[in-house]
């Protein structure tokens, strides 16, 4: 009886992390072969596994961002923004500025696609403040110019 207890066992949280790894791999494969809907399904499963695992925030933030990226090509902008905002909100003060900057920039571009210049401007402003990147500065200044000229 004592020997049975000496075998290493897996905690359920370890299994949840393994589920995350598996789901993420399946999602990547489906994305590579162009099956976006199936990729989204498996990315969602990977996010659920990370949430149950009690994930280190950076990984979960990246998964939310991946989901955001997956919705853009199928023009589901509502869900794209939703998942990017989850990534932003999860890590607003802890995430590396470079990643947060990228998330804000992606959201700004989506708002431009759906013709919402005010929200685009706000997100470009956040991205530019975090990382004084020339591309982000130009996008921010361009939308300010278009708003002031009422061309939007």
GROMACS .gro file of C-alpha atoms in nm:
model
  152
    1UNK     CA    1   0.000   0.000   0.000
    2UNK     CA    2   0.279   0.242   0.085
    3UNK     CA    3   0.445   0.183  -0.254
    4UNK     CA    4   0.136   0.305  -0.440
    5UNK     CA    5   0.168   0.646  -0.279
    6UNK     CA    6   0.528   0.684  -0.386
    7UNK     CA    7   0.437   0.706  -0.755
    8UNK     CA    8   0.447   1.059  -0.891
    9UNK     CA    9   0.101   1.194  -0.960
   10UNK     CA   10  -0.013   1.483  -1.169
   11UNK     CA   11  -0.206   1.766  -1.016
   12UNK     CA   12  -0.519   1.863  -1.204
   13UNK     CA   13  -0.365   2.206  -1.266
   14UNK     CA   14  -0.075   2.038  -1.447
   15UNK     CA   15  -0.323   1.858  -1.670
   16UNK     CA   16  -0.501   2.185  -1.747
   17UNK     CA   17  -0.171   2.334  -1.859
   18UNK     CA   18  -0.117   2.030  -2.082
   19UNK     CA   19  -0.465   2.087  -2.229
   20UNK     CA   20  -0.363   2.446  -2.302
   21UNK     CA   21  -0.050   2.324  -2.486
   22UNK     CA   22  -0.250   2.071  -2.689
   23UNK     CA   23  -0.532   2.308  -2.779
   24UNK     CA   24  -0.286   2.578  -2.873
   25UNK     CA   25  -0.096   2.341  -3.103
   26UNK     CA   26  -0.420   2.230  -3.272
   27UNK     CA   27  -0.524   2.594  -3.314
   28UNK     CA   28  -0.187   2.685  -3.471
   29UNK     CA   29  -0.216   2.395  -3.714
   30UNK     CA   30  -0.568   2.497  -3.818
   31UNK     CA   31  -0.456   2.856  -3.863
   32UNK     CA   32  -0.167   2.741  -4.086
   33UNK     CA   33  -0.399   2.541  -4.311
   34UNK     CA   34  -0.644   2.832  -4.333
   35UNK     CA   35  -0.922   2.689  -4.118
   36UNK     CA   36  -0.983   3.005  -3.913
   37UNK     CA   37  -1.311   2.897  -3.755
   38UNK     CA   38  -1.158   2.579  -3.619
   39UNK     CA   39  -0.849   2.771  -3.507
   40UNK     CA   40  -1.070   3.014  -3.315
   41UNK     CA   41  -1.252   2.723  -3.152
   42UNK     CA   42  -0.926   2.569  -3.028
   43UNK     CA   43  -0.779   2.904  -2.921
   44UNK     CA   44  -1.091   2.952  -2.709
   45UNK     CA   45  -1.039   2.610  -2.553
   46UNK     CA   46  -0.676   2.699  -2.482
   47UNK     CA   47  -0.788   3.023  -2.314
   48UNK     CA   48  -1.038   2.830  -2.100
   49UNK     CA   49  -0.766   2.587  -1.996
   50UNK     CA   50  -0.535   2.876  -1.901
   51UNK     CA   51  -0.809   3.049  -1.704
   52UNK     CA   52  -0.876   2.727  -1.510
   53UNK     CA   53  -0.503   2.669  -1.462
   54UNK     CA   54  -0.467   3.007  -1.292
   55UNK     CA   55  -0.234   3.122  -1.566
   56UNK     CA   56   0.057   3.357  -1.535
   57UNK     CA   57  -0.102   3.667  -1.685
   58UNK     CA   58   0.136   3.716  -1.976
   59UNK     CA   59   0.043   3.386  -2.141
   60UNK     CA   60  -0.330   3.447  -2.108
   61UNK     CA   61  -0.289   3.799  -2.242
   62UNK     CA   62  -0.112   3.661  -2.549
   63UNK     CA   63  -0.388   3.404  -2.606
   64UNK     CA   64  -0.653   3.677  -2.593
   65UNK     CA   65  -0.451   3.875  -2.848
   66UNK     CA   66  -0.425   3.567  -3.074
   67UNK     CA   67  -0.802   3.536  -3.065
   68UNK     CA   68  -0.831   3.904  -3.150
   69UNK     CA   69  -0.605   3.853  -3.451
   70UNK     CA   70  -0.804   3.548  -3.564
   71UNK     CA   71  -1.132   3.742  -3.585
   72UNK     CA   72  -0.997   4.021  -3.809
   73UNK     CA   73  -0.964   3.818  -4.134
   74UNK     CA   74  -1.322   3.694  -4.102
   75UNK     CA   75  -1.433   4.054  -4.037
   76UNK     CA   76  -1.583   3.982  -3.695
   77UNK     CA   77  -1.458   4.312  -3.558
   78UNK     CA   78  -1.674   4.304  -3.245
   79UNK     CA   79  -1.504   3.987  -3.121
   80UNK     CA   80  -1.162   4.106  -3.237
   81UNK     CA   81  -1.195   4.422  -3.025
   82UNK     CA   82  -1.340   4.223  -2.733
   83UNK     CA   83  -1.041   3.989  -2.715
   84UNK     CA   84  -0.780   4.262  -2.766
   85UNK     CA   85  -0.943   4.460  -2.485
   86UNK     CA   86  -0.930   4.153  -2.261
   87UNK     CA   87  -0.558   4.131  -2.335
   88UNK     CA   88  -0.515   4.500  -2.256
   89UNK     CA   89  -0.724   4.494  -1.939
   90UNK     CA   90  -0.556   4.185  -1.805
   91UNK     CA   91  -0.215   4.343  -1.820
   92UNK     CA   92  -0.257   4.715  -1.833
   93UNK     CA   93   0.006   4.779  -1.568
   94UNK     CA   94   0.209   4.459  -1.585
   95UNK     CA   95   0.243   4.386  -1.955
   96UNK     CA   96   0.559   4.492  -2.136
   97UNK     CA   97   0.496   4.826  -2.304
   98UNK     CA   98   0.583   4.684  -2.647
   99UNK     CA   99   0.303   4.428  -2.631
  100UNK     CA  100   0.045   4.666  -2.490
  101UNK     CA  101   0.140   4.915  -2.757
  102UNK     CA  102   0.078   4.651  -3.024
  103UNK     CA  103  -0.262   4.559  -2.876
  104UNK     CA  104  -0.375   4.923  -2.866
  105UNK     CA  105  -0.252   4.975  -3.224
  106UNK     CA  106  -0.448   4.671  -3.347
  107UNK     CA  107  -0.765   4.794  -3.175
  108UNK     CA  108  -0.716   5.140  -3.328
  109UNK     CA  109  -0.685   4.990  -3.675
  110UNK     CA  110  -1.004   4.789  -3.625
  111UNK     CA  111  -1.189   5.101  -3.512
  112UNK     CA  112  -1.072   5.272  -3.830
  113UNK     CA  113  -1.206   4.981  -4.036
  114UNK     CA  114  -1.548   5.018  -3.876
  115UNK     CA  115  -1.539   5.396  -3.918
  116UNK     CA  116  -1.514   5.494  -3.550
  117UNK     CA  117  -1.244   5.764  -3.559
  118UNK     CA  118  -1.281   5.876  -3.197
  119UNK     CA  119  -1.208   5.531  -3.054
  120UNK     CA  120  -0.936   5.485  -3.315
  121UNK     CA  121  -0.778   5.812  -3.200
  122UNK     CA  122  -0.789   5.711  -2.832
  123UNK     CA  123  -0.624   5.377  -2.902
  124UNK     CA  124  -0.360   5.527  -3.131
  125UNK     CA  125  -0.285   5.775  -2.853
  126UNK     CA  126  -0.235   5.492  -2.599
  127UNK     CA  127  -0.012   5.300  -2.840
  128UNK     CA  128   0.200   5.605  -2.917
  129UNK     CA  129   0.238   5.699  -2.548
  130UNK     CA  130   0.361   5.350  -2.464
  131UNK     CA  131   0.613   5.327  -2.742
  132UNK     CA  132   0.711   5.633  -2.939
  133UNK     CA  133   0.718   5.442  -3.263
  134UNK     CA  134   0.716   5.651  -3.584
  135UNK     CA  135   0.441   5.443  -3.746
  136UNK     CA  136   0.216   5.489  -3.442
  137UNK     CA  137   0.292   5.860  -3.431
  138UNK     CA  138   0.202   5.900  -3.799
  139UNK     CA  139  -0.124   5.707  -3.755
  140UNK     CA  140  -0.215   5.920  -3.454
  141UNK     CA  141  -0.132   6.249  -3.630
  142UNK     CA  142  -0.312   6.140  -3.947
  143UNK     CA  143  -0.638   6.071  -3.769
  144UNK     CA  144  -0.615   6.402  -3.578
  145UNK     CA  145  -0.564   6.582  -3.909
  146UNK     CA  146  -0.857   6.404  -4.073
  147UNK     CA  147  -1.081   6.477  -3.775
  148UNK     CA  148  -0.987   6.845  -3.775
  149UNK     CA  149  -1.053   6.869  -4.149
  150UNK     CA  150  -1.380   6.677  -4.106
  151UNK     CA  151  -1.279   6.427  -4.372
  152UNK     CA  152  -1.386   6.138  -4.154
   0.00000   0.00000   0.00000
